[in-house]
CSV table of C-alpha atoms and ligand atoms in Angstrom, one decimal:
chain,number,residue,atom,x,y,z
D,1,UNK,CA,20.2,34.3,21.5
D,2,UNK,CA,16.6,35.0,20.3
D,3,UNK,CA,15.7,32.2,18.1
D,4,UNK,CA,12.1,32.1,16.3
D,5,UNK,CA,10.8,28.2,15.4
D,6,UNK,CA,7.9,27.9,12.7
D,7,UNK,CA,5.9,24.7,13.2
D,8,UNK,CA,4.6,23.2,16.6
D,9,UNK,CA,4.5,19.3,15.4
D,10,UNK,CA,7.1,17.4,17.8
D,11,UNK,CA,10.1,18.3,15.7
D,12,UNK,CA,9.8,22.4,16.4
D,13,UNK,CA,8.5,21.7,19.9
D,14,UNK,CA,11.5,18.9,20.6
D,15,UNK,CA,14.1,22.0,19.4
D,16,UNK,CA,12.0,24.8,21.0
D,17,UNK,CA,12.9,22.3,24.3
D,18,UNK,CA,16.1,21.7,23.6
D,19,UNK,CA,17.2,25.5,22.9
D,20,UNK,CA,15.3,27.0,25.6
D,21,UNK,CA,17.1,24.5,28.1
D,22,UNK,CA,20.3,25.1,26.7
D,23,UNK,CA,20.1,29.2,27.2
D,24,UNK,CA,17.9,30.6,24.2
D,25,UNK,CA,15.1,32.7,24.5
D,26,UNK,CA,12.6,31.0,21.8
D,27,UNK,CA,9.9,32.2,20.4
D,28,UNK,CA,7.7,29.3,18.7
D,29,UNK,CA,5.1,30.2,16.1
D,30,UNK,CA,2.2,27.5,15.3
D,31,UNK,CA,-0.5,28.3,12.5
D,32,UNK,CA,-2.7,26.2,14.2
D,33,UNK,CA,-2.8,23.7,17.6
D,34,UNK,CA,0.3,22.4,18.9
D,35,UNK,CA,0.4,18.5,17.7
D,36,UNK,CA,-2.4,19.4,15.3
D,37,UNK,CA,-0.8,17.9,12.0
D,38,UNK,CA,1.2,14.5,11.6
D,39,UNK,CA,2.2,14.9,15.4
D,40,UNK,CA,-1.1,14.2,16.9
D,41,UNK,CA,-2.0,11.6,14.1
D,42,UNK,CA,0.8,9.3,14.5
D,43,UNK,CA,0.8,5.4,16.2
D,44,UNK,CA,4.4,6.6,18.2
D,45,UNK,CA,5.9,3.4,17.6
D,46,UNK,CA,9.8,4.0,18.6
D,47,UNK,CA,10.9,1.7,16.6
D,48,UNK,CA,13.5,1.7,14.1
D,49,UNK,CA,12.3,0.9,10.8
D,50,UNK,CA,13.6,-1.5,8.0
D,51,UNK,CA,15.2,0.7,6.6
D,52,UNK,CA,17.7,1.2,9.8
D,53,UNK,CA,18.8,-2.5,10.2
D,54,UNK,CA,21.5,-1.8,7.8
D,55,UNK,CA,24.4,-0.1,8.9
D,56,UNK,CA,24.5,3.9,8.1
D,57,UNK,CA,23.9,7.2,9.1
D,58,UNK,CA,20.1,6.7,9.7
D,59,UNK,CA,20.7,3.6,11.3
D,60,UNK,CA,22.7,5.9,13.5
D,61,UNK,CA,20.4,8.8,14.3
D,62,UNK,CA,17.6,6.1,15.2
D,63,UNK,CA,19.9,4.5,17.7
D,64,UNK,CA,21.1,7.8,18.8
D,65,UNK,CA,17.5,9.1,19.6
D,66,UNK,CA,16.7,5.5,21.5
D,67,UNK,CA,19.3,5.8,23.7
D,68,UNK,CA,18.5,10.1,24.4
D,69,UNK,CA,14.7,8.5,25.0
D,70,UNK,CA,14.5,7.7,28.1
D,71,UNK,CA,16.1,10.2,29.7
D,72,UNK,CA,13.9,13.3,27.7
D,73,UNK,CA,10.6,11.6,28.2
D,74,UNK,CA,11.2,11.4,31.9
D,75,UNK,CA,12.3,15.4,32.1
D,76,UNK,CA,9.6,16.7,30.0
D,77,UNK,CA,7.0,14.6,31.9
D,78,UNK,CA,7.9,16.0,34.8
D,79,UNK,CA,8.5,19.7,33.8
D,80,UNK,CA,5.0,19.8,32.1
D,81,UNK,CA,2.9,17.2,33.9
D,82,UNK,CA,1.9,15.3,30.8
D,83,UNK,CA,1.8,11.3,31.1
D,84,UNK,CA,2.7,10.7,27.7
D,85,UNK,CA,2.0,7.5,28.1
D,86,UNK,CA,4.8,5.3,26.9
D,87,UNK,CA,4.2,1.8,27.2
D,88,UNK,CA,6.8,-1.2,26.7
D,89,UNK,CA,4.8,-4.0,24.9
D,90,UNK,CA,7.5,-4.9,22.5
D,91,UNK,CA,7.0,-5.7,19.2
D,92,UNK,CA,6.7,-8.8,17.4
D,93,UNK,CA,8.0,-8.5,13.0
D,94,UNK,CA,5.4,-11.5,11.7
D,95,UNK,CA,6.5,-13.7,9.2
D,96,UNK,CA,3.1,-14.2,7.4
D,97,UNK,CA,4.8,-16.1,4.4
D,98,UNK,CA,7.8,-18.6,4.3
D,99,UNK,CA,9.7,-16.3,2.4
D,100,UNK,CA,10.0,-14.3,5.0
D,101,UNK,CA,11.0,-16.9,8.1
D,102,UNK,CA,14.4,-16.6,6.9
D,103,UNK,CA,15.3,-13.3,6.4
D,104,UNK,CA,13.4,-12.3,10.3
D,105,UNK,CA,15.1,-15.0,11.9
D,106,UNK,CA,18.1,-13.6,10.2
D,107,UNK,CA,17.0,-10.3,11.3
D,108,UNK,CA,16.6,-11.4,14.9
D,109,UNK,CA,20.0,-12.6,15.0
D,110,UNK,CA,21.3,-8.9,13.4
D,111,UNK,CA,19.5,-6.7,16.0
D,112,UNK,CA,21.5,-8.8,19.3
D,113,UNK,CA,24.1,-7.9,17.2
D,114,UNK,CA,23.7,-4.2,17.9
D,115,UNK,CA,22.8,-4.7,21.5
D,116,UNK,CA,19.0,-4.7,21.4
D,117,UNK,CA,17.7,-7.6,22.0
D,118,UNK,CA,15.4,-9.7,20.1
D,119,UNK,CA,14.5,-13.2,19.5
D,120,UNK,CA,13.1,-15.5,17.0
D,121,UNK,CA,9.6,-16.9,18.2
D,122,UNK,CA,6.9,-19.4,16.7
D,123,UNK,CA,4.6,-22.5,17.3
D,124,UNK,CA,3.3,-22.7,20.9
D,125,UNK,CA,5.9,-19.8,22.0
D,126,UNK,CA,4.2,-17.6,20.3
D,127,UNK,CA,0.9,-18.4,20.6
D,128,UNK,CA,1.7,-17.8,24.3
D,129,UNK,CA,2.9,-14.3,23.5
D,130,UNK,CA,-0.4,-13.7,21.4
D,131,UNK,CA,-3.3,-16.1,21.3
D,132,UNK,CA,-5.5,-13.5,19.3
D,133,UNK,CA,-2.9,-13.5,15.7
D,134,UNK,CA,-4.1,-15.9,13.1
D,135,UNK,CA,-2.9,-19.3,12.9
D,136,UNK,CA,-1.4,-18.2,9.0
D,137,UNK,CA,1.5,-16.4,11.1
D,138,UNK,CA,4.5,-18.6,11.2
D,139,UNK,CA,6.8,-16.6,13.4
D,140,UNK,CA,8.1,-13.6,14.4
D,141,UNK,CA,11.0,-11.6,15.6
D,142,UNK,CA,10.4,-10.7,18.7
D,143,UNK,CA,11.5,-7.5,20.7
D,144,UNK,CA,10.2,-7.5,24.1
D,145,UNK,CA,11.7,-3.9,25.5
D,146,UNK,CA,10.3,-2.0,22.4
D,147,UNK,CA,8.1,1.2,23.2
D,148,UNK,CA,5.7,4.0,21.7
D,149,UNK,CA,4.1,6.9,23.0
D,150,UNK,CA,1.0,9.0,22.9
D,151,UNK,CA,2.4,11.4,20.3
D,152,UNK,CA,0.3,14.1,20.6
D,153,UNK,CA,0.5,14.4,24.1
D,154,UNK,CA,4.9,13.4,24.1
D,155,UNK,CA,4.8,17.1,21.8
D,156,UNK,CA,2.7,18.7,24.6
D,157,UNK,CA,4.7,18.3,26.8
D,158,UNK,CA,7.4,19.2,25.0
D,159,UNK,CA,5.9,22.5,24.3
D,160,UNK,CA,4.7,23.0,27.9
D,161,UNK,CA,8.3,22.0,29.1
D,162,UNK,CA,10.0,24.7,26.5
D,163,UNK,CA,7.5,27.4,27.8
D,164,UNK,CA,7.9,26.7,31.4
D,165,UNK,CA,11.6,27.0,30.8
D,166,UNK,CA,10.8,30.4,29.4
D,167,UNK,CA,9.5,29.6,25.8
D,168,UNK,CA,6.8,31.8,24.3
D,169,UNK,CA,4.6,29.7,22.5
D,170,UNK,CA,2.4,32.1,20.0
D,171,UNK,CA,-0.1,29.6,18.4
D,172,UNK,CA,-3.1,30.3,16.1
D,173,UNK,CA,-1.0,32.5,13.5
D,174,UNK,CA,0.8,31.6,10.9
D,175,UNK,CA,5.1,32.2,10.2
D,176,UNK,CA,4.1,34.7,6.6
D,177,UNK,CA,7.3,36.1,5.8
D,178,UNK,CA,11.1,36.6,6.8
D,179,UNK,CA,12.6,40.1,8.0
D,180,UNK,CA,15.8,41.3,6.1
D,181,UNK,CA,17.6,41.2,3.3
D,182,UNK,CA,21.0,39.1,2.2
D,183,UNK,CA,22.6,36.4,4.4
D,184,UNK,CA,21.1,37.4,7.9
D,185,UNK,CA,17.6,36.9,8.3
D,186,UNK,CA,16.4,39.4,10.9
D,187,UNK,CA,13.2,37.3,12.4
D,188,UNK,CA,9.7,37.0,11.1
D,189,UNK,CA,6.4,38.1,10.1
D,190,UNK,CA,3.6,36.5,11.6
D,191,UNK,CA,-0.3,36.6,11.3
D,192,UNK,CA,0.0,38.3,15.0
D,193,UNK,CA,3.0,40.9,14.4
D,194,UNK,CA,6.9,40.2,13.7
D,195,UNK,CA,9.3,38.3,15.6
D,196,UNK,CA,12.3,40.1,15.9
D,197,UNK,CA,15.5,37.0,16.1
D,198,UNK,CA,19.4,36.3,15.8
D,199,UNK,CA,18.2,32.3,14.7
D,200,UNK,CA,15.1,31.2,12.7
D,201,UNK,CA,14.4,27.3,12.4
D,202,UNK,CA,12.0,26.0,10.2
D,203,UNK,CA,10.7,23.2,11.3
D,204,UNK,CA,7.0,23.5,9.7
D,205,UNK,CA,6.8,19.7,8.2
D,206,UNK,CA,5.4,19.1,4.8
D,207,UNK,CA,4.8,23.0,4.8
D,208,UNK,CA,8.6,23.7,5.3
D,209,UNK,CA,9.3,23.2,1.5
D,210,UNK,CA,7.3,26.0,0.9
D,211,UNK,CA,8.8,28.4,3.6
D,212,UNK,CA,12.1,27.3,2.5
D,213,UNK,CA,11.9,28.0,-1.2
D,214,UNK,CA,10.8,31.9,0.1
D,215,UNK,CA,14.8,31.9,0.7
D,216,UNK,CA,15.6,30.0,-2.0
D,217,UNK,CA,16.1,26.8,-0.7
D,218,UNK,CA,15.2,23.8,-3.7
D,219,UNK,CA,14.4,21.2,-1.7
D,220,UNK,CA,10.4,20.0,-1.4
D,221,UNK,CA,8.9,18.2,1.2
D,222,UNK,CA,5.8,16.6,0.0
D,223,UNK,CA,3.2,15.1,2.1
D,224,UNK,CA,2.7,11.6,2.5
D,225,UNK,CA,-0.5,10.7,3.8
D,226,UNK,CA,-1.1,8.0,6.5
D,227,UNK,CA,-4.3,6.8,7.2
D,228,UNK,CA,-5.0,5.2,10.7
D,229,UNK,CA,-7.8,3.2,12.9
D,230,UNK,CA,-8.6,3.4,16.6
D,231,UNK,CA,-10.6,0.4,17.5
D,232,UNK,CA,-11.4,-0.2,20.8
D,233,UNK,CA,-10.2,-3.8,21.7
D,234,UNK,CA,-7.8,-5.4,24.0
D,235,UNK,CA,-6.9,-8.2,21.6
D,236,UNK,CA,-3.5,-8.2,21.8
D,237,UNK,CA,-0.8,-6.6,24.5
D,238,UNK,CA,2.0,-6.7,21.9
D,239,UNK,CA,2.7,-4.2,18.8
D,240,UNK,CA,2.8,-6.1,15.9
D,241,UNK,CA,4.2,-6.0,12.6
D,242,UNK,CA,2.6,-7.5,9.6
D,243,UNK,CA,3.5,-7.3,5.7
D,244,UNK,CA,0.9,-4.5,5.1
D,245,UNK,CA,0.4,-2.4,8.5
D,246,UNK,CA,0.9,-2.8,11.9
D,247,UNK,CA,-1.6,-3.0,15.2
D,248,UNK,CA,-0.3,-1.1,18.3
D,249,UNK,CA,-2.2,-1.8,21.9
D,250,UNK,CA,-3.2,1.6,23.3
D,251,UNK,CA,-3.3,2.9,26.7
D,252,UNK,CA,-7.4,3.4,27.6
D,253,UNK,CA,-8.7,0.2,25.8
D,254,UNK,CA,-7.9,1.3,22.5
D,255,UNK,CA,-6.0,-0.5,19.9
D,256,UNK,CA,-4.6,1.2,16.3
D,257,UNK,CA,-4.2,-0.2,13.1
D,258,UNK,CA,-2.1,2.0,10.6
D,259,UNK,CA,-1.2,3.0,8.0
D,260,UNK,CA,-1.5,3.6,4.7
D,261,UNK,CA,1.3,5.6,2.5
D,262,UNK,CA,0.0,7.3,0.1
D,263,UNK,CA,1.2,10.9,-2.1
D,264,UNK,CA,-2.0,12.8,-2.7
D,265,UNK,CA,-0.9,16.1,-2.1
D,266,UNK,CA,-2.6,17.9,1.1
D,267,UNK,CA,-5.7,16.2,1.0
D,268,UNK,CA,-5.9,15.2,4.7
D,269,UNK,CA,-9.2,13.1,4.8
D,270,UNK,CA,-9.3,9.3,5.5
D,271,UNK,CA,-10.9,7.4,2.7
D,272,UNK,CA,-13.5,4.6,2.3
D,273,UNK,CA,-10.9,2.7,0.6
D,274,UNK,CA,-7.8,3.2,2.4
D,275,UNK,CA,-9.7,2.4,6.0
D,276,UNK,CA,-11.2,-0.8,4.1
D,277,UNK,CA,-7.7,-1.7,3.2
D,278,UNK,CA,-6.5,-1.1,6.8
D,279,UNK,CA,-9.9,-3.3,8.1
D,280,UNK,CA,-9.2,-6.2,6.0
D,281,UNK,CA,-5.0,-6.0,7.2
D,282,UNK,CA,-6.0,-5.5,10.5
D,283,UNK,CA,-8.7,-8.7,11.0
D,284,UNK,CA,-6.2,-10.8,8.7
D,285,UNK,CA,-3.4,-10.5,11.4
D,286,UNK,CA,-6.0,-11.0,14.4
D,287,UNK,CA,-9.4,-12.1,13.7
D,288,UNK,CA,-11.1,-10.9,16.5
D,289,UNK,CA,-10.8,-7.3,14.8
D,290,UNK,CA,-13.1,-8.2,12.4
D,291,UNK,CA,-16.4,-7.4,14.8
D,292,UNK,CA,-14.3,-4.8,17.1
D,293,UNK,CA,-16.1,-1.6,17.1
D,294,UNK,CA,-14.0,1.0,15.2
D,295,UNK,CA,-13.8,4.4,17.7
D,296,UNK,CA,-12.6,6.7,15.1
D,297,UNK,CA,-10.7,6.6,11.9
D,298,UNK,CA,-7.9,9.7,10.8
D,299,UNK,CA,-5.4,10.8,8.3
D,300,UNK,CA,-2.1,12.5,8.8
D,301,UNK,CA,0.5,14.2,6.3
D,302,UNK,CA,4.3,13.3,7.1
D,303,UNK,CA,6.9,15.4,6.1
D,304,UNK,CA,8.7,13.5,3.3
D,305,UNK,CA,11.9,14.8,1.1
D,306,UNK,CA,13.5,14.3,-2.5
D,307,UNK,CA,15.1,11.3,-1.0
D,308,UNK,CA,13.2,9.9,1.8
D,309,UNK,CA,15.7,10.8,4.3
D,310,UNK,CA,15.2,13.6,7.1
D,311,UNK,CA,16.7,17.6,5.9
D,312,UNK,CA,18.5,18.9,9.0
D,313,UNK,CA,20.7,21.6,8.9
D,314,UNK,CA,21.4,24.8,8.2
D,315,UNK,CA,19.6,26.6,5.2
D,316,UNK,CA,22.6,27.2,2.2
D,317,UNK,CA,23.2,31.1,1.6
D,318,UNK,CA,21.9,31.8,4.8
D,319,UNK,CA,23.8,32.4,8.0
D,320,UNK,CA,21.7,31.7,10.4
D,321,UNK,CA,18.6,30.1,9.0
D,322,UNK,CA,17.7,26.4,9.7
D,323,UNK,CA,15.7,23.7,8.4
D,324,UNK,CA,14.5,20.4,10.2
D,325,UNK,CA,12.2,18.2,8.7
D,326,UNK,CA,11.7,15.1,6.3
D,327,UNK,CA,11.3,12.7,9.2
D,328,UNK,CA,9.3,10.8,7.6
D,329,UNK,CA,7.6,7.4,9.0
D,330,UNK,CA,10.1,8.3,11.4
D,331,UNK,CA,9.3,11.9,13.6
D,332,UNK,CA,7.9,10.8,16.5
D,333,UNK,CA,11.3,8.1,16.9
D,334,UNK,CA,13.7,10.7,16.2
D,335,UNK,CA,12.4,13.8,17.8
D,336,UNK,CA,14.9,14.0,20.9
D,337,UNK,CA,18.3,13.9,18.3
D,338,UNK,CA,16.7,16.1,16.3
D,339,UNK,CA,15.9,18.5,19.1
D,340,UNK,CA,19.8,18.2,20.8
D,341,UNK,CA,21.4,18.6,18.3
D,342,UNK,CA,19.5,21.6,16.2
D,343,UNK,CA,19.9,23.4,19.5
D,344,UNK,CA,24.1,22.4,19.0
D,345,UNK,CA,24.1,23.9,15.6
D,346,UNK,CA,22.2,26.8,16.2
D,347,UNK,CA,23.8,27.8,19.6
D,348,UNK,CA,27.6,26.9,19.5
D,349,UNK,CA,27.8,26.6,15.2
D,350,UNK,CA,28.7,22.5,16.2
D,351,UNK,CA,27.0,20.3,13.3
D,352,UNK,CA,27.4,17.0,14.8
D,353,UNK,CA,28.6,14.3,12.6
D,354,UNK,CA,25.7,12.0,12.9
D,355,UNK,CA,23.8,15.3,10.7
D,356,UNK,CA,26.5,14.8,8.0
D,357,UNK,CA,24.3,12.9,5.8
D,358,UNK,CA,21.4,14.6,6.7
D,359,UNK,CA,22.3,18.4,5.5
D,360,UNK,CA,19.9,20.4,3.1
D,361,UNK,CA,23.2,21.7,0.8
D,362,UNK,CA,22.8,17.5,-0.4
D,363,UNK,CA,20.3,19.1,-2.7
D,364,UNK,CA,22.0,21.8,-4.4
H,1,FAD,C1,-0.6,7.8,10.3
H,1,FAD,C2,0.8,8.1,10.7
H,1,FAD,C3,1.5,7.3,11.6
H,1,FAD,C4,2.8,7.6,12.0
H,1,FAD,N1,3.5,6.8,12.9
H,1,FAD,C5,4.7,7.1,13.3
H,1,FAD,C6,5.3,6.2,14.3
H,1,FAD,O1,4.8,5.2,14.7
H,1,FAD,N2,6.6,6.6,14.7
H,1,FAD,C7,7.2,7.7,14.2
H,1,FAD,O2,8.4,7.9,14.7
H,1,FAD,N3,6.6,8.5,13.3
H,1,FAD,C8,5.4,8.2,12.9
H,1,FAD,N4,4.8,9.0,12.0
H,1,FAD,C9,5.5,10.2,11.4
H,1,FAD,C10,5.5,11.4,12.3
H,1,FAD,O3,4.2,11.6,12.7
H,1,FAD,C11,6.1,12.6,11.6
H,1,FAD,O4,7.4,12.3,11.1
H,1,FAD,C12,6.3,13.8,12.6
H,1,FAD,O5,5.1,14.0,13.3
H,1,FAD,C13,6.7,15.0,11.8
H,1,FAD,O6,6.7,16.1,12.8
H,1,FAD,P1,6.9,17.6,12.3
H,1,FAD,O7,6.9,18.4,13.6
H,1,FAD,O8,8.0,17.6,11.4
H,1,FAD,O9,5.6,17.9,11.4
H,1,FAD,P2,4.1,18.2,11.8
H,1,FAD,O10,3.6,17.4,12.9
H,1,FAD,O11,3.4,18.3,10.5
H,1,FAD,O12,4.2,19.7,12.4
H,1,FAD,C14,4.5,20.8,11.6
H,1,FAD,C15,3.6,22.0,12.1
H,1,FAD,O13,4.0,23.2,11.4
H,1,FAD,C16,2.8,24.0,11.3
H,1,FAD,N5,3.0,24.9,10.3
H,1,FAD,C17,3.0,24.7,8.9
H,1,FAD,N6,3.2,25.9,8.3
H,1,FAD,C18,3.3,26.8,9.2
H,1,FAD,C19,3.6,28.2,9.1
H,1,FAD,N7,3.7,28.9,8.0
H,1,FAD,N8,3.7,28.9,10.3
H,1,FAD,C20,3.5,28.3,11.5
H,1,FAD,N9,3.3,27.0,11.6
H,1,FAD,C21,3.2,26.2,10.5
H,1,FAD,C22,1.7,22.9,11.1
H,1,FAD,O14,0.4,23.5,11.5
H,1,FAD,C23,2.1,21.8,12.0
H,1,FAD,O15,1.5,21.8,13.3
H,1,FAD,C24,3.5,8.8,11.5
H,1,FAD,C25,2.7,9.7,10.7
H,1,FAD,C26,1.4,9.4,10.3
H,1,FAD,C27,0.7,10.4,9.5
């Protein structure tokens, strides 16, 4: 099966990888550089967010992608020869206020539940952990097997893995229009010629609203910008979580703080005020920040959706016409389920359960 994939961020390279390796012949179209949008600009914490500590279908993608990690990272390492460097530091959740002692240590005792483990820390323990964090943190929950990843290079890879397997990669011109009429979609127009394809997934992030609506899909997908500091420092060897950002230890000496969430339309510039914001959280949760020299500062758009929840599935009134986006804070984490099973759907028809919640027909 031919299938055509707009967007080159992790989500369309993660599916281009997936369909490729399970028989496709994929043809992936990029406006611009693979990993150029929110893919390259992300911290690639793998960490499930608040939002999946409660039981639900999100909580169970997130878990579902964790567990498909390891596995994926090591295949496309190899197939491309990209070190995507994925470090374990763990993470530490900070209680900066009383109120919140409680509900992490509550928190701590949740996440054994599910099987991952993580334990309540504070006084000398875990000053031992991380002498650098201010003296005003009174605890943390503390996961010592979490992980992130360089995300721009993790959807290289991905991309060079799908095109050794056979992918074409056609970057540098932009997915303009859709070739037929009715139900089937025939392929795609691009800035360099048509795509001729049995599939077409549209995986173009906050762009895939607009691409969508060309069929007459409803749903939007607004960008939510992120702003995000690389200083260099070796202050700390843990990620850590603080009421108004976290700070993620880098491979090569460098250290990020992030991010901001703001919805300013596509105006992808980091701001005086947002990276003063991020300064003050970042030397707030470890001082020594406050003279660390600042290597560069960035801003990213994530996909977001009507609801806040990812859109993957396949496009209503269209046969053979998907959609994959509205990851959120959460892309880089749930790349490899998205990838599996888009390539289920679009190959054998099979819409796994776990995308039950998840479909873009929830919007009408
Ligand atoms: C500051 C920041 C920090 C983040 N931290 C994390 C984190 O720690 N962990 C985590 O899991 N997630 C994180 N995220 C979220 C994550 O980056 C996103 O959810 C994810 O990158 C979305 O991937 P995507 O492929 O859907 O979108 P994108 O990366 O935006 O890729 C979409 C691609 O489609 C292309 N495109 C658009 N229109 C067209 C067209 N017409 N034709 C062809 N190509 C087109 C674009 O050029 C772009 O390259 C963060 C995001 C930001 C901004």
């Amino acid at each position: 099966m031919r299938v055509a994939i707009a967007g080159g961020g992790i989500i369309g390279c993660a599916i281009a990888y997936f369909l490729q390796s399970a028989g496709a012949s994929v043809t992936l179209i990029e406006r611009g550089e693979i990993g150029g949008e929110a893919s390259g600009a992300a911290a690639g914490l793998l960490i499930p967010p608040a939002a999946a500590v409660a039981p639900g279908p999100f909580r169970d993608l997130c878990l579902a992608s964790l567990d498909l990690y390891p596995g994926v990272i090591a295949a496309v390492q190899a197939e491309s020869g990209i070190d995507a460097e994925c470090l374990a530091s763990g993470i530490l959740v900070l209680a900066e206020s009383p109120e919140l002692v409680q509900p992490l240590r509550a928190h701590a005792r949740r996440q054994d539940a599910s099987g991952r483990p993580t334990d309540w820390v504070d006084g000398a323990a875990l000053r031992l952990l991380e002498p650098a964090l201010s003296r005003r943190v009174l605890g943390a929950a503390y996961s010592p097997d979490e992980k992130h990843v360089n995300p721009g290079l993790l959807t290289q890879a991905f991309a060079r893995a799908a095109q050794r397997r056979g992918a074409e990669l056609r970057v540098g011109g932009a997915l303009t229009g859709f070739l037929g009429r009715g139900p089937q979609v025939r392929g795609v127009s691009t800035a360099n010629g048509d795509v001729p394809a049995d599939a077409v997934v549209l995986a173009a992030g906050p762009w895939t609203g607009a691409l969508g609506a060309r069929l007459g899909a409803g749903f939007r997908t607004p960008p939510m910008r992120g702003q995000m500091i690389a200083y260099r420092s070796a202050a700390i060897r843990h990620a850590v979580w603080g009421e108004d950002g976290y700070l993620v230890p880098k491979a090569r000496g460098f250290l990020f703080a992030g991010a901001t969430v703001e919805d300013v339309g596509f105006r992808k510039t980091a701001t005086a005020r947002g990276i003063a914001g991020l300064r003050r959280m970042a030397a707030g949760l470890v001082p020594a920040l406050r003279h660390a020299e600042v290597a560069s500062t960035w801003a990213g758009l994530r996909p977001g959706s009507p609801d806040g929840w990812p859109v993957i599935g396949r496009l209503p009134g269209r046969d053979n016409v998907y959609v994959a986006t509205g990851h959120f804070r959460n892309g880089i984490l749930l790349a490899p389920i998205t990838g599996k099973l888009v390539s289920e759907l679009v190959l054998e028809g099979r819409s796994d359960p776990l995308l039950a919640a998840f479909g873009p027909e929830r919007f009408g």
